[in-house]
Short mmCIF file of C-alpha atoms in Angstrom, two decimals:
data_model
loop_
_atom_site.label_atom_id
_atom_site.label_comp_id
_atom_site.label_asym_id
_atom_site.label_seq_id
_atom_site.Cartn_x
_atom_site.Cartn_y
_atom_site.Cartn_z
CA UNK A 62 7.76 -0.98 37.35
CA UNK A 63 4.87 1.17 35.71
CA UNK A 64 4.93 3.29 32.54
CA UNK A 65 6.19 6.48 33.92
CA UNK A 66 9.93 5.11 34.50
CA UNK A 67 10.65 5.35 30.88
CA UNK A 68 12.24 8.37 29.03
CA UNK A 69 10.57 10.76 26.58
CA UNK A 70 12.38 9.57 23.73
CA UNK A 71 11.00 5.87 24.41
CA UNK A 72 7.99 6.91 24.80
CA UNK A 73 7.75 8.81 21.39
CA UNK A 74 8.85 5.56 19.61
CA UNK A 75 6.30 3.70 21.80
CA UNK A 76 3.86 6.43 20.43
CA UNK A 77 5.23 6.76 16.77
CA UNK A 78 4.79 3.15 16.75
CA UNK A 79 0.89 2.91 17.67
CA UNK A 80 0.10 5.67 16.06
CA UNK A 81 1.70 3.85 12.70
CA UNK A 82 -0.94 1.07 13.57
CA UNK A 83 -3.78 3.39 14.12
CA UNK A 84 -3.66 5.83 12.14
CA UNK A 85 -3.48 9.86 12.61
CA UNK A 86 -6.62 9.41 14.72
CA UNK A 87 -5.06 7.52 17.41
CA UNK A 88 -3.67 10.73 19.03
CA UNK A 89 -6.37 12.31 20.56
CA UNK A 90 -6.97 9.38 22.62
CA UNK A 91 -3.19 9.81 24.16
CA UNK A 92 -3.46 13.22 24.83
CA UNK A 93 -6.61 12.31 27.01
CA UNK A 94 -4.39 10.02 29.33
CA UNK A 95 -1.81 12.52 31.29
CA UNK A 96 -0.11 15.78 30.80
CA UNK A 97 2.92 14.39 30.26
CA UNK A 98 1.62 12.00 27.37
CA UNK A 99 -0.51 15.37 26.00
CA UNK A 100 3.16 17.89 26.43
CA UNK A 101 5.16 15.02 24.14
CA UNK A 102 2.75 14.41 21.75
CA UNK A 103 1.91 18.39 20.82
CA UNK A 104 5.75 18.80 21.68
CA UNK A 105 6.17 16.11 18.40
CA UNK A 106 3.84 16.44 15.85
CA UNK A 107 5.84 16.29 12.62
CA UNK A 108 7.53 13.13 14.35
CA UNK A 109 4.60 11.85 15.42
CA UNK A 110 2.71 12.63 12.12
CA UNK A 111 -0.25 14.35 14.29
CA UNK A 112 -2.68 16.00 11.89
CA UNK A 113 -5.58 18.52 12.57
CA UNK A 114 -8.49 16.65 10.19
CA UNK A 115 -10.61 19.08 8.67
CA UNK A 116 -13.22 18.81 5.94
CA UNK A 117 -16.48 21.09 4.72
CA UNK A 118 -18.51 20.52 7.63
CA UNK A 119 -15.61 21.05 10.43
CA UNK A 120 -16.59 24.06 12.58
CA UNK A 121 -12.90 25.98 12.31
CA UNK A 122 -13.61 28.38 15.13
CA UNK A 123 -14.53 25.16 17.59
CA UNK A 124 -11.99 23.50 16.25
CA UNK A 125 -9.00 25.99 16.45
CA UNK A 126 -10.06 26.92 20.03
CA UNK A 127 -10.02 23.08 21.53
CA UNK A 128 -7.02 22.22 19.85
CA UNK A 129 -3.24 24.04 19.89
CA UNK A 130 -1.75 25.14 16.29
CA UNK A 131 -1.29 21.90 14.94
CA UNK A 132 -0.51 20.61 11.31
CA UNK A 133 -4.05 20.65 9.27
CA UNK A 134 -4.87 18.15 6.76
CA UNK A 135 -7.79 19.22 4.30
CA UNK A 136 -9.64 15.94 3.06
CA UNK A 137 -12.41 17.08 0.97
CA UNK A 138 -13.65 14.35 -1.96
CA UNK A 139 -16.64 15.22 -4.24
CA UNK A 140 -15.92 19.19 -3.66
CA UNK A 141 -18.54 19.60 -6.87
CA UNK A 142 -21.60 18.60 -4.50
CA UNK A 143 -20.61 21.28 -1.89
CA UNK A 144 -23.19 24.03 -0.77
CA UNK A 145 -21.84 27.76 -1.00
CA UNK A 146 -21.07 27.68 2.43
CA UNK A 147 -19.12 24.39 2.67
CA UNK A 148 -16.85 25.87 -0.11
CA UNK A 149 -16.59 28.91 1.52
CA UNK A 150 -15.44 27.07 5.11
CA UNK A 151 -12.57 25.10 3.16
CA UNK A 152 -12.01 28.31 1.24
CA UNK A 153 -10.99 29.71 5.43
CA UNK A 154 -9.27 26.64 6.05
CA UNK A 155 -6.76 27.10 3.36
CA UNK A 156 -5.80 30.78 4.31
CA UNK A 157 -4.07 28.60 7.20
CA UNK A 158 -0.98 27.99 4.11
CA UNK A 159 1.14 28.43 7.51
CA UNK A 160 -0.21 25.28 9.11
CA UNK A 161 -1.64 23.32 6.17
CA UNK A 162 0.28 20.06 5.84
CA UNK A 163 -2.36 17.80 3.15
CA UNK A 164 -4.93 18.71 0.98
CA UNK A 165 -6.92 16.02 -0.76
CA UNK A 166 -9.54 17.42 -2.89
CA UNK A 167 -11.13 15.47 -6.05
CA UNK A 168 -14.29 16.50 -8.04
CA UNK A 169 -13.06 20.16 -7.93
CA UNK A 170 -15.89 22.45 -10.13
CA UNK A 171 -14.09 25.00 -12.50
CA UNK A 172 -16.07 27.85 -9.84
CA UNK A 173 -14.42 26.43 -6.58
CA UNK A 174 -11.12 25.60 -8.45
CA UNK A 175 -10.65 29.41 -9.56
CA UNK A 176 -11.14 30.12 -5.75
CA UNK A 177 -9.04 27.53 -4.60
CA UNK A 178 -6.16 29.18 -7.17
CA UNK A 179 -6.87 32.50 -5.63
CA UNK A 180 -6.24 31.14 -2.20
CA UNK A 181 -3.01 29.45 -2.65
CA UNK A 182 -0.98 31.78 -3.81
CA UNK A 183 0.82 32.18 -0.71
CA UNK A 184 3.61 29.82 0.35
CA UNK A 185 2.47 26.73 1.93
CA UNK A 186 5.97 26.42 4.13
CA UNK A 187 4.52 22.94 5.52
CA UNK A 188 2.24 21.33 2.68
CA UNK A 189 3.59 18.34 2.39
CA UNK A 190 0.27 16.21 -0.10
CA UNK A 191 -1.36 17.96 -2.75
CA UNK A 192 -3.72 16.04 -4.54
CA UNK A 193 -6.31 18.31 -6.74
CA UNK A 194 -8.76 17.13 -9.44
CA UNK A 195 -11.16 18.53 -11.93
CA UNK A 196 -14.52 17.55 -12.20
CA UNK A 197 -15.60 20.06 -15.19
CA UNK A 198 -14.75 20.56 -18.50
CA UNK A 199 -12.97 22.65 -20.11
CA UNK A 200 -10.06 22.09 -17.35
CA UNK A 201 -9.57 25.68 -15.66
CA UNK A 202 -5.84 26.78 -15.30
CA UNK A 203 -3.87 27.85 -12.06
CA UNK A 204 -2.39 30.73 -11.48
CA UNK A 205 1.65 31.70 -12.20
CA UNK A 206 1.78 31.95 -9.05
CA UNK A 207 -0.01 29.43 -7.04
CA UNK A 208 2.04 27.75 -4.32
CA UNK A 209 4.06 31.06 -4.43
CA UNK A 210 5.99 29.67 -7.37
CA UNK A 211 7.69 27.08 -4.29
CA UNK A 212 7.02 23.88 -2.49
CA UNK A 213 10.26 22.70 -0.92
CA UNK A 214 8.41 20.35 1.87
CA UNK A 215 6.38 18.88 -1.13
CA UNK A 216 6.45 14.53 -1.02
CA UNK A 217 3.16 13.62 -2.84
CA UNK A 218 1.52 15.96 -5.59
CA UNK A 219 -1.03 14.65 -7.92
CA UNK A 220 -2.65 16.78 -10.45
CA UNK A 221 -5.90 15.49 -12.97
CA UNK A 222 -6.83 17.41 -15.75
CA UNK A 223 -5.99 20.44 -14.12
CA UNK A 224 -3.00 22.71 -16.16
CA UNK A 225 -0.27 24.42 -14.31
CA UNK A 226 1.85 26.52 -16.59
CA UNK A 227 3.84 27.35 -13.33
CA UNK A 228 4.44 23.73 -12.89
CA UNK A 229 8.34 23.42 -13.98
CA UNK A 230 9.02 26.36 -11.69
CA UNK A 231 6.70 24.15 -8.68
CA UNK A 232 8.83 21.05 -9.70
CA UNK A 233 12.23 22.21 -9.23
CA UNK A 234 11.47 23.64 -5.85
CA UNK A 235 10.24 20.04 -4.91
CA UNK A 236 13.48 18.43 -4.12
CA UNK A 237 11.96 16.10 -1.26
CA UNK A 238 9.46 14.88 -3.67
CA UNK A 239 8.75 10.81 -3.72
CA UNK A 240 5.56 10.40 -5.68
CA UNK A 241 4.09 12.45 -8.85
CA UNK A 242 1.31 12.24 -10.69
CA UNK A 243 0.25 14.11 -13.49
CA UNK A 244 -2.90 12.57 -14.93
CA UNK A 245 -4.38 13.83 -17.79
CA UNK A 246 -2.70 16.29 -19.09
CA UNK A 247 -4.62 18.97 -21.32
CA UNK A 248 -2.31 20.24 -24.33
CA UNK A 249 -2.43 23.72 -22.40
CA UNK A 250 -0.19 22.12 -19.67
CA UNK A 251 2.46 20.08 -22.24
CA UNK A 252 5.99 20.17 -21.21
CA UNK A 253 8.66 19.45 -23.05
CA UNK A 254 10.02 15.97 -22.66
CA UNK A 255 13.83 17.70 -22.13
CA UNK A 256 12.23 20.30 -19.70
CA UNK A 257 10.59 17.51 -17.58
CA UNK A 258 13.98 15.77 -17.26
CA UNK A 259 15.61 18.80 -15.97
CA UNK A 260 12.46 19.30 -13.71
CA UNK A 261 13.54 15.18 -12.55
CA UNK A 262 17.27 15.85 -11.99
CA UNK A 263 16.44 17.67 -8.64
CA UNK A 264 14.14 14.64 -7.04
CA UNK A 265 16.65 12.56 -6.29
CA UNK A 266 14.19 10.59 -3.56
CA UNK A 267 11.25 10.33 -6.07
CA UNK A 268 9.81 6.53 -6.13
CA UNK A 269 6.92 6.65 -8.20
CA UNK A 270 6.72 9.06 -11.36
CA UNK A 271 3.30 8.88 -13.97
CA UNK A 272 3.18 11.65 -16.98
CA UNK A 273 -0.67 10.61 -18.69
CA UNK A 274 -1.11 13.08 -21.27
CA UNK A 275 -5.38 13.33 -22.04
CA UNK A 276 -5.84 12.97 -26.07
CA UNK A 277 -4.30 11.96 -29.22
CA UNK A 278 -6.23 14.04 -31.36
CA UNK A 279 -3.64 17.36 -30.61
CA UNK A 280 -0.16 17.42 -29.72
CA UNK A 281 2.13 19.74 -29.73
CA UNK A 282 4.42 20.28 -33.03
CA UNK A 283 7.94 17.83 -32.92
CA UNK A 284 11.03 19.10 -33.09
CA UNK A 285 13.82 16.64 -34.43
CA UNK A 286 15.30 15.32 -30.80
CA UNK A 287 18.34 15.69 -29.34
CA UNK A 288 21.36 13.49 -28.84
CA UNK A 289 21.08 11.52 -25.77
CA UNK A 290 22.99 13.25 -23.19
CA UNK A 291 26.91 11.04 -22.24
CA UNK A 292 25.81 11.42 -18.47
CA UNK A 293 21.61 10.86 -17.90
CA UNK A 294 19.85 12.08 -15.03
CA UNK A 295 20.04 9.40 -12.66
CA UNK A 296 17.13 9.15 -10.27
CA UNK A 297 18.31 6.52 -7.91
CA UNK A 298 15.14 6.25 -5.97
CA UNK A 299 12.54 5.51 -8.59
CA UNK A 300 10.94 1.81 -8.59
CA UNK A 301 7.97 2.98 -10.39
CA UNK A 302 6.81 4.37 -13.90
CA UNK A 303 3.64 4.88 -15.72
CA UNK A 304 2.96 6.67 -18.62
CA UNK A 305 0.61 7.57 -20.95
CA UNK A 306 0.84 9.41 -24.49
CA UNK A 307 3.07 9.32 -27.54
CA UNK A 308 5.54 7.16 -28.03
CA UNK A 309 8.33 9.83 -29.11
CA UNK A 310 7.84 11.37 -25.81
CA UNK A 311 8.49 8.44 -23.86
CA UNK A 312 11.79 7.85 -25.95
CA UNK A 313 12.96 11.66 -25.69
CA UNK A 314 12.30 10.57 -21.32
CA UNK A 315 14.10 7.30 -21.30
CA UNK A 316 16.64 8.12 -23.06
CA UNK A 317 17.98 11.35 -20.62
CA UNK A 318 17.32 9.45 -17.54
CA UNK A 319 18.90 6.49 -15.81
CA UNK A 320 16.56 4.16 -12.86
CA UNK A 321 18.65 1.81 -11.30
CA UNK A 322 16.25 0.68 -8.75
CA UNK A 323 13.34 0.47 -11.17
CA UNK A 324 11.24 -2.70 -11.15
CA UNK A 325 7.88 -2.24 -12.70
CA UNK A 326 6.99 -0.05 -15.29
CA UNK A 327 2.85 0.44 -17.18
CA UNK A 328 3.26 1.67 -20.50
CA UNK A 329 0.17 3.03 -22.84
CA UNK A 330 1.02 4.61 -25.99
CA UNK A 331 -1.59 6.32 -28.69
CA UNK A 332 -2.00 4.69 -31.87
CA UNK A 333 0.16 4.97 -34.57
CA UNK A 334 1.02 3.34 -38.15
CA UNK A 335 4.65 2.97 -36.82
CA UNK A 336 6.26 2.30 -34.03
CA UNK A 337 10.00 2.81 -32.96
CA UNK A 338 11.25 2.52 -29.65
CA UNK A 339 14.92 1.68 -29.68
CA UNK A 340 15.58 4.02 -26.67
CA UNK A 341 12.58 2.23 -24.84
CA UNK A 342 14.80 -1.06 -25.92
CA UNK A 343 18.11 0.26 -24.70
CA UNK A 344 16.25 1.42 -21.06
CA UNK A 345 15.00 -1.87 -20.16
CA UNK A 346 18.35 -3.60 -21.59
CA UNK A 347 20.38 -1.49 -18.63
CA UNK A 348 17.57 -1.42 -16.05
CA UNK A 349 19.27 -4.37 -13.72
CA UNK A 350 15.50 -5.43 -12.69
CA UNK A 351 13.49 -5.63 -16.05
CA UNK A 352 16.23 -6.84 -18.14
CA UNK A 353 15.48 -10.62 -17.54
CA UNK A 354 12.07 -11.92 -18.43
CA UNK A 355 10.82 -15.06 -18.54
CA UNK A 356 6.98 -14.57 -19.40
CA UNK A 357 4.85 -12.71 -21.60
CA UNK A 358 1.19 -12.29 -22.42
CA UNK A 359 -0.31 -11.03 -25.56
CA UNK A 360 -3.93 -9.66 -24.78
CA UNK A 361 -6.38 -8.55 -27.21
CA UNK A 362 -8.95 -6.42 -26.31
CA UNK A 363 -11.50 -4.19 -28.51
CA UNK A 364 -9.92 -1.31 -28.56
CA UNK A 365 -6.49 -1.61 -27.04
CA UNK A 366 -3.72 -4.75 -27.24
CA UNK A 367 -1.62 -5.46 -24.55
CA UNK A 368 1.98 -6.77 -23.63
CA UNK A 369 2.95 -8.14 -19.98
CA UNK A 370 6.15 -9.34 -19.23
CA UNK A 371 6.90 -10.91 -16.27
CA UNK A 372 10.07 -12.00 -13.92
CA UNK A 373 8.66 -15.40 -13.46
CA UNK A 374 6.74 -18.08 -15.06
CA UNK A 375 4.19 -19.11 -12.00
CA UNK A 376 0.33 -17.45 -12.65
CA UNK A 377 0.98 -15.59 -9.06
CA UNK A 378 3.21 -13.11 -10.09
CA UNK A 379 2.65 -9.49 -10.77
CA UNK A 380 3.97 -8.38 -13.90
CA UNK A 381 6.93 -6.06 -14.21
CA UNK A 382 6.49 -4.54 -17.33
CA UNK A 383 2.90 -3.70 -19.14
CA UNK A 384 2.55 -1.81 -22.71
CA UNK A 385 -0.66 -1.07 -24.34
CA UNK A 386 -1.50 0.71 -27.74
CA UNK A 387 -4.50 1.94 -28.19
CA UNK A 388 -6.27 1.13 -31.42
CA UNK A 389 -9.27 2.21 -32.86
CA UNK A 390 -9.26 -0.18 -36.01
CA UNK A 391 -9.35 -3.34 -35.09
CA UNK A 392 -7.20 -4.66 -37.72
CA UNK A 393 -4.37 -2.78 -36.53
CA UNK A 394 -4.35 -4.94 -33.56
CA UNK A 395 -1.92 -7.14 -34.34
CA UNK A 396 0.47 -5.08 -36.54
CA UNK A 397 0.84 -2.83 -33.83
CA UNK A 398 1.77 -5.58 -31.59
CA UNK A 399 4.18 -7.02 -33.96
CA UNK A 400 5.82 -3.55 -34.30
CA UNK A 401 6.00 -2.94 -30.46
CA UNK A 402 7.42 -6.35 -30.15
CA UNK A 403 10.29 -5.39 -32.34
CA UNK A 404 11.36 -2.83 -30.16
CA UNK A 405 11.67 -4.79 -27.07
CA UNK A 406 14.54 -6.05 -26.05
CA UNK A 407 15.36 -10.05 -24.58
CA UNK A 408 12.25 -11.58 -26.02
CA UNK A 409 14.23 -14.63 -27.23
CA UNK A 410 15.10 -15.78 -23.59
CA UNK A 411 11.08 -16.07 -22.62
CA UNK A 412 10.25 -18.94 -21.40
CA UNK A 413 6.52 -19.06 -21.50
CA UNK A 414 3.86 -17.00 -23.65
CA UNK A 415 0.66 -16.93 -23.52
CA UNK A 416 -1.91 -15.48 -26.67
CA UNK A 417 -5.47 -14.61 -25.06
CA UNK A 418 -8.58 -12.37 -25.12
CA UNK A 419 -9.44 -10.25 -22.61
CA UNK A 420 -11.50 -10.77 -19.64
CA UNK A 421 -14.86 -9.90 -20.46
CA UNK A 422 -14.19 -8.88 -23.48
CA UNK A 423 -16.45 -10.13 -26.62
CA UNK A 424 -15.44 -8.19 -29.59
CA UNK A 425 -14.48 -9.67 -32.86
CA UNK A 426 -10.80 -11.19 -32.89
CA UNK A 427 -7.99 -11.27 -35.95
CA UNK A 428 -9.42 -14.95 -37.05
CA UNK A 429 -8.37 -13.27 -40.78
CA UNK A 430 -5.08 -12.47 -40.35
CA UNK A 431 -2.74 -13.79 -42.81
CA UNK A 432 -0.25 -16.32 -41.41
CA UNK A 433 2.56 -14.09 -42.12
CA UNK A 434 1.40 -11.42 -38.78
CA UNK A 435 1.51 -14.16 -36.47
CA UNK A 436 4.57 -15.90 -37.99
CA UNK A 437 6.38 -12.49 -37.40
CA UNK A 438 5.29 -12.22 -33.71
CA UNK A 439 5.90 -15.61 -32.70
CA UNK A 440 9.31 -15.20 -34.69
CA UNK A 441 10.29 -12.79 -31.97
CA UNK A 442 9.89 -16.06 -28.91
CA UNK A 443 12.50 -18.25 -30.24
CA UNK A 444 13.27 -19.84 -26.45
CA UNK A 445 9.48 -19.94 -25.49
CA UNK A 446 8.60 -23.93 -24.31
CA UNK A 447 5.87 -23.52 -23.09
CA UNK A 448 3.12 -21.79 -25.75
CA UNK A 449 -0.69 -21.51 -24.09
CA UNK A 450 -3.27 -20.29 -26.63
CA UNK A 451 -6.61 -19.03 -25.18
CA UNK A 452 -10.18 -19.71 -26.91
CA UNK A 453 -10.75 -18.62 -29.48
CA UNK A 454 -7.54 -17.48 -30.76
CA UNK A 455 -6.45 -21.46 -31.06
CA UNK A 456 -7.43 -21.51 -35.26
CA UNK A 457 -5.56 -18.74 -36.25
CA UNK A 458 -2.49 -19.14 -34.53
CA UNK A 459 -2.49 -22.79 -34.73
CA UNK A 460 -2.88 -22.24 -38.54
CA UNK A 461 0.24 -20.05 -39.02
CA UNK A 462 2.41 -23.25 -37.37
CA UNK A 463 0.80 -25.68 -39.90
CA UNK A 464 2.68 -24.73 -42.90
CA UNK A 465 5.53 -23.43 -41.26
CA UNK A 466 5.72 -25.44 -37.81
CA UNK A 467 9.62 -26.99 -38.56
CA UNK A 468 10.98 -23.55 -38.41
CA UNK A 469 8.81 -21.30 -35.83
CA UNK A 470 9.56 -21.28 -31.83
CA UNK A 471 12.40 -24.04 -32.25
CA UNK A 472 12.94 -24.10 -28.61
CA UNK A 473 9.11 -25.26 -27.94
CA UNK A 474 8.10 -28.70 -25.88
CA UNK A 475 4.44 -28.14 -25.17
CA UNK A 476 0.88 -25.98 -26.65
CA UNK A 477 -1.29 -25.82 -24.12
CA UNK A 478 -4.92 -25.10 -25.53
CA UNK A 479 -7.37 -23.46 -23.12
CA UNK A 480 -11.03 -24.13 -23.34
CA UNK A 481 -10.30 -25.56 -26.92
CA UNK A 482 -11.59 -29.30 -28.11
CA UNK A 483 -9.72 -29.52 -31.21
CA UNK A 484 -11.70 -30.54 -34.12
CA UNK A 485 -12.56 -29.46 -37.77
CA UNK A 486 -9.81 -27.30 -38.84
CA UNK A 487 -7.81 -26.75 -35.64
CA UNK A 488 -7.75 -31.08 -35.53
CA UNK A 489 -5.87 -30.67 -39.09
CA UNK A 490 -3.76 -28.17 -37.77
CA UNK A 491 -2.31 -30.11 -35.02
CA UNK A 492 -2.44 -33.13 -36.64
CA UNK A 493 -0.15 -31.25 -39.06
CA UNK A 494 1.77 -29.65 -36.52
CA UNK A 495 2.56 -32.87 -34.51
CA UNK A 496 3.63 -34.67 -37.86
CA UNK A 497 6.34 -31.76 -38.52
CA UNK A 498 7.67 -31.62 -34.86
CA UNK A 499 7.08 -35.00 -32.89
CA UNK A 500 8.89 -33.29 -30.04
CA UNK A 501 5.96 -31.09 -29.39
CA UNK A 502 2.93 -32.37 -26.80
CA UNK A 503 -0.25 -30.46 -27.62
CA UNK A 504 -2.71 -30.54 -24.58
CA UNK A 505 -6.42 -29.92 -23.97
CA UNK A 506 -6.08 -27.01 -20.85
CA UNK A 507 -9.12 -25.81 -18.68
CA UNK A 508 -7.57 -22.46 -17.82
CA UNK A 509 -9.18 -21.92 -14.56
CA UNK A 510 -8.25 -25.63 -13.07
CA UNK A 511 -4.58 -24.64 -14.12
CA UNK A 512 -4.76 -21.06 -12.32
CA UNK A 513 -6.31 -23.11 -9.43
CA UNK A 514 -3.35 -26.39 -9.55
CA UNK A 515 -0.62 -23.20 -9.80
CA UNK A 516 -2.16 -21.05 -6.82
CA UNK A 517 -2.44 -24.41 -4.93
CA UNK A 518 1.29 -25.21 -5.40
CA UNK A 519 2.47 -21.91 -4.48
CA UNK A 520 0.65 -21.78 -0.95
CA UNK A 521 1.66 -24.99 -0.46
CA UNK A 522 5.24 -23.57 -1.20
CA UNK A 523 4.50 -20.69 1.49
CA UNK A 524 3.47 -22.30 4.02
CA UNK A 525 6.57 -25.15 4.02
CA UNK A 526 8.47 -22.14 3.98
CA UNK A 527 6.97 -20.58 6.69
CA UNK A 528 6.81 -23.59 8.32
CA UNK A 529 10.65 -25.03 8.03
CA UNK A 530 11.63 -21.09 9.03
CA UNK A 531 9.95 -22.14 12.44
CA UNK A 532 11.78 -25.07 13.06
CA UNK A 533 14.56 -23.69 12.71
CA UNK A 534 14.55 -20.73 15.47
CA UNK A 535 14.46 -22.30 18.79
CA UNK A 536 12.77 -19.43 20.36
CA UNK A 537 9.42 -19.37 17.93
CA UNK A 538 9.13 -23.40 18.14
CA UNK A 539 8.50 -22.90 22.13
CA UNK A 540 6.18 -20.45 21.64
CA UNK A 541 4.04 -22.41 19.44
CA UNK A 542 4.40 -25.04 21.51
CA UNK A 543 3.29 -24.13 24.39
#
C-alpha cells in the first residue's frame, strides 16, 4: 500500500492537518514532492490556509513569477525604520487588494500611514487580518473611504491610535468578525457607546472584543442615557472583554448587550470622585460564568488599585474578572476601591481575599487611613474564611479589626500574615483580635513557600489524574507498557 491509493479529499485533511502543525510555511515543501501533491494544494488554498509571505525586502516581480496567484499576507513590523524604497515595495504589494488576505503592520509613521490610506481605498474582497498601528504623534486619520467603506471577509482587525471616522460603516460590513481591537482611541475616533452596540449586533461570531479609549483629560460631552433596551444585543460567541475608559461608557455597553458564553473580562476605568456601576453589577449577576466567585485580591499599586476575582480559591488559577482605577492621588486609593466594591455584585459568597502590594512596587501605602475605609471594604466579604494580608499592609488593616473585630468578616476562621513577625503594634492588634474572636487562628505565612506547597499540590493533582485516566483505557496501558 503506498501513499498514492488515497483520495484527494484525504489527502487535504492529511495536508490541512500538517500544515496546522507547521505553520503556513510548511507548503512549499509539499508542492516540491509531486504534481499531484502541488495541483491539490494550489487547487486549496483558502482550505489549506496557504499564504504568499511578503514583507519590505520581498522582490514582488520574482516572487509573482515563481509562484501562481495565491493569497498574500503582508507582515511588516517596525514600518517607521523603512528606507523610501522598502515603503514604496509594500506600497506595490497592497495594490494586490484582490489577493491580499493579512496585513500586519505596527510602527506605522504618520508619512507611510497617509500612503497606506491612499492605497486601500479599494475593496479588499479577501482581507481577512488587519492589524495597523501608529508610531507618531499626533495620530493621522484614514480616509472615508478606506477599505471601500466594506470588509465582509474581515475575522481579526486591530487598530492603535489610529482614528477611523469610517469605522461604524467598516464594522457593520464585518459580519464574520471574531476578534476586535481598538486600542487607544484618540477623541477624534469616539463612538457613541449606543452606536458601537448597533455596530456589535451584526458579529454574531465575535469572541474577543477590547474598546481602550487613550486619555482622561477630554471626552466627549454626556448625554443623559437611555433606557436599557427589553431585548439586548446578544452576542453569543463572545468569551472575552477588555476595556479601557470611563466608567459611564462601559455601563451605557453592558447594559444593551447580553454574553452568555463570557468567562473573563479586564476592566480599567479613569479616575473619578464617584463611582456607580449598577449595570456593570447587573451584567456579571446574569453572565452564567462570572456570577460565582470565590476569590478576590485587592492590589495596591502607585498609581492604579486593582480588583481580581477569581472562580477558584487554589494560587494556579487565572482570574476571571480584573478592574483597575487609575489614580493619580494616592489617597484616593482606597476610596475608590471601596466605591468599586459597592458596585459588584456576590462579594458576600467569597471565600478567600487577599490585601497586597504590588509586585515590584515600592511606593508609599494607606498606613493613615482611618479605620472606617477598611472597615467599609472588608464589610463587603462577609463569607471570606480565609483573610491573607501581605507586608506591609498587616498594621493598618489589622488595626481596623482591633476595635471592631466581634462584628467584621463573621464568617472568618484564619489571617494568614505574609512576610509579617508580629510585634509592637500589630502584636497588640492580634492579641486584641484573638481575645474578641477565639475562633480565629492568626498565622505567620512566607508567601512564596505557600505559592510553592499550592503549585506542588496541584501537579501532584495532575498527574494522579493523568495517571488513573491511563489505567483505566486498556488500549493506552499496553502501550506504555510495552
Amino acid at each position: 500500500m503506498t501513499i498514492d491509493i488515497l483520495p484527494d479529499d484525504v489527502l487535504l485533511e492529511i495536508f490541512h492537518f500538517y500544515l496546522v502543525s507547521r505553520r503556513s510555511a510548511g507548503w512549499r515543501g509539499l508542492v516540491q514532492v509531486c504534481q499531484r501533491w502541488r495541483n491539490l494544494v494550489f487547487g486549496s488554498p483558502l482550505h489549506l490556509g496557504v499564504k504568499l509571505p511578503c514583507a519590505a525586502r520581498t522582490s514582488l516581480g520574482e516572487t509573482l513569477d515563481v509562484w501562481p496567484a495565491l493569497p498574500i499576507s503582508v507582515d511588516q513590523h517596525l514600518c517607521s525604520m523603512l528606507s523610501q524604497v522598502e515603503c514604496e515595495n509594500l506600497l506595490a504589494i497592497l495594490e494586490l487588494h484582490q489577493r491580499v488576505c493579512e496585513i500586519d503592520r505596527t510602527a506605522v509613521s504618520n508619512e507611510h500611514l497617509e500612503q497606506v490610506g491612499q492605497t486601500m481605498q479599494k475593496p479588499f474582497p479577501a482581507l481577512t487580518k488587519l492589524l495597523l498601528e501608529s508610531s507618531s504623534p499626533p495620530p493621522l486619520v484614514l480616509p472615508n473611504s478606506f477599505l471601500g467603506g466594506s470588509a465582509p471577509r474581515l475575522r481579526v482587525l486591530e487598530l492603535k491610535h489610529i482614528p477611523c471616522p469610517a469605522l461604524p460603516n467598516l464594522l457593520m460590513s464585518t459580519t464574520d468578525l471574531r476578534h476586535l481591537y481598538l486600542s487607544s482611541i484618540p477623541l477624534s475616533s469616539y463612538i457613541p457607546s449606543q452606536v458601537m452596540v448597533t455596530c456589535l449586533s451584526q458579529m454574531t461570531r465575535l469572541k474577543t472584543l477590547a474598546i481602550e479609549f487613550y486619555s482622561s483629560r477630554s471626552r466627549p460631552s454626556q448625554t443623559s442615557s437611555p433606557s436599557p433596551p427589553s431585548t439586548p444585543t446578544v452576542l453569543p460567541a463572545l468569551t472575552y472583554l477588555r476595556f479601557h475608559g470611563w466608567c459611564n461608557y462601559l455601563e451605557d455597553l453592558v447594559a444593551n448587550i447580553d454574553t452568555p458564553l463570557l468567562n473573563s473580562m479586564s476592566l480599567s476605568f479613569f479616575m473619578r470622585y464617584t463611582y456607580n456601576t449598577p449595570q456593570l453589577s447587573k451584567f456579571i449577576s446574569c453572565t452564567n460564568q462570572l456570577r460565582s466567585f470565590r476569590r478576590v485580591d485587592a492590589v495596591f499599586y502607585k498609581h492604579t488599585i486593582k480588583v481580581k476575582l477569581y472562580l477558584q480559591t487554589d494560587l494556579t488559577a487565572d482570574s476571571a474578572l480584573d478592574l483597575e482605577i487609575l489614580c493619580r492621588d494616592p489617597d484616593q486609593r482606597l476610596s475608590s476601591l471601596v466605591q468599586l466594591c459597592q458596585s459588584l455584585p456576590s462579594l458576600s459568597i467569597l471565600e478567600r481575599l487577599h490585601i497586597r502590594r504590588g509586585q515590584h512596587e515600592e511606593s508609599a501605602l494607606p498606613y493613615n487611613i482611618e479605620n472606617a475605609g477598611w472597615l467599609e471594604l472588608l464589610g463587603r466579604f462577609a463569607g471570606v474564611k480565609n483573610l491573607y494580608i501581605t507586608e506591609p499592609l498587616g498594621l493598618p488593616v489589622m488595626s481596623a479589626f482591633a476595635g471592631n473585630g466581634v462584628t467584621v468578616l463573621p464568617a472568618l476562621q484564619n489571617i494568614f500574615l505574609e512576610g509579617l513577625q508580629p510585634s509592637g503594634s500589630l502584636r497588640d492588634n492580634v492579641d486584641q483580635l484573638i481575645a474578641a474572636r477565639q475562633s480565629i487562628s492568626v498565622h505567620h505565612l512566607n508567601v512564596w513557600l505557600d505559592r510553592l506547597q499550592e503549585i506542588n499540590r496541584w501537579v501532584r493533582a495532575q498527574l494522579l489524574q493523568k495517571s488513573q485516566q491511563q489505567h483505566e483505557t486498556p488500549l493506552q496501558s499496553t502501550v506504555f507498557g510495552q
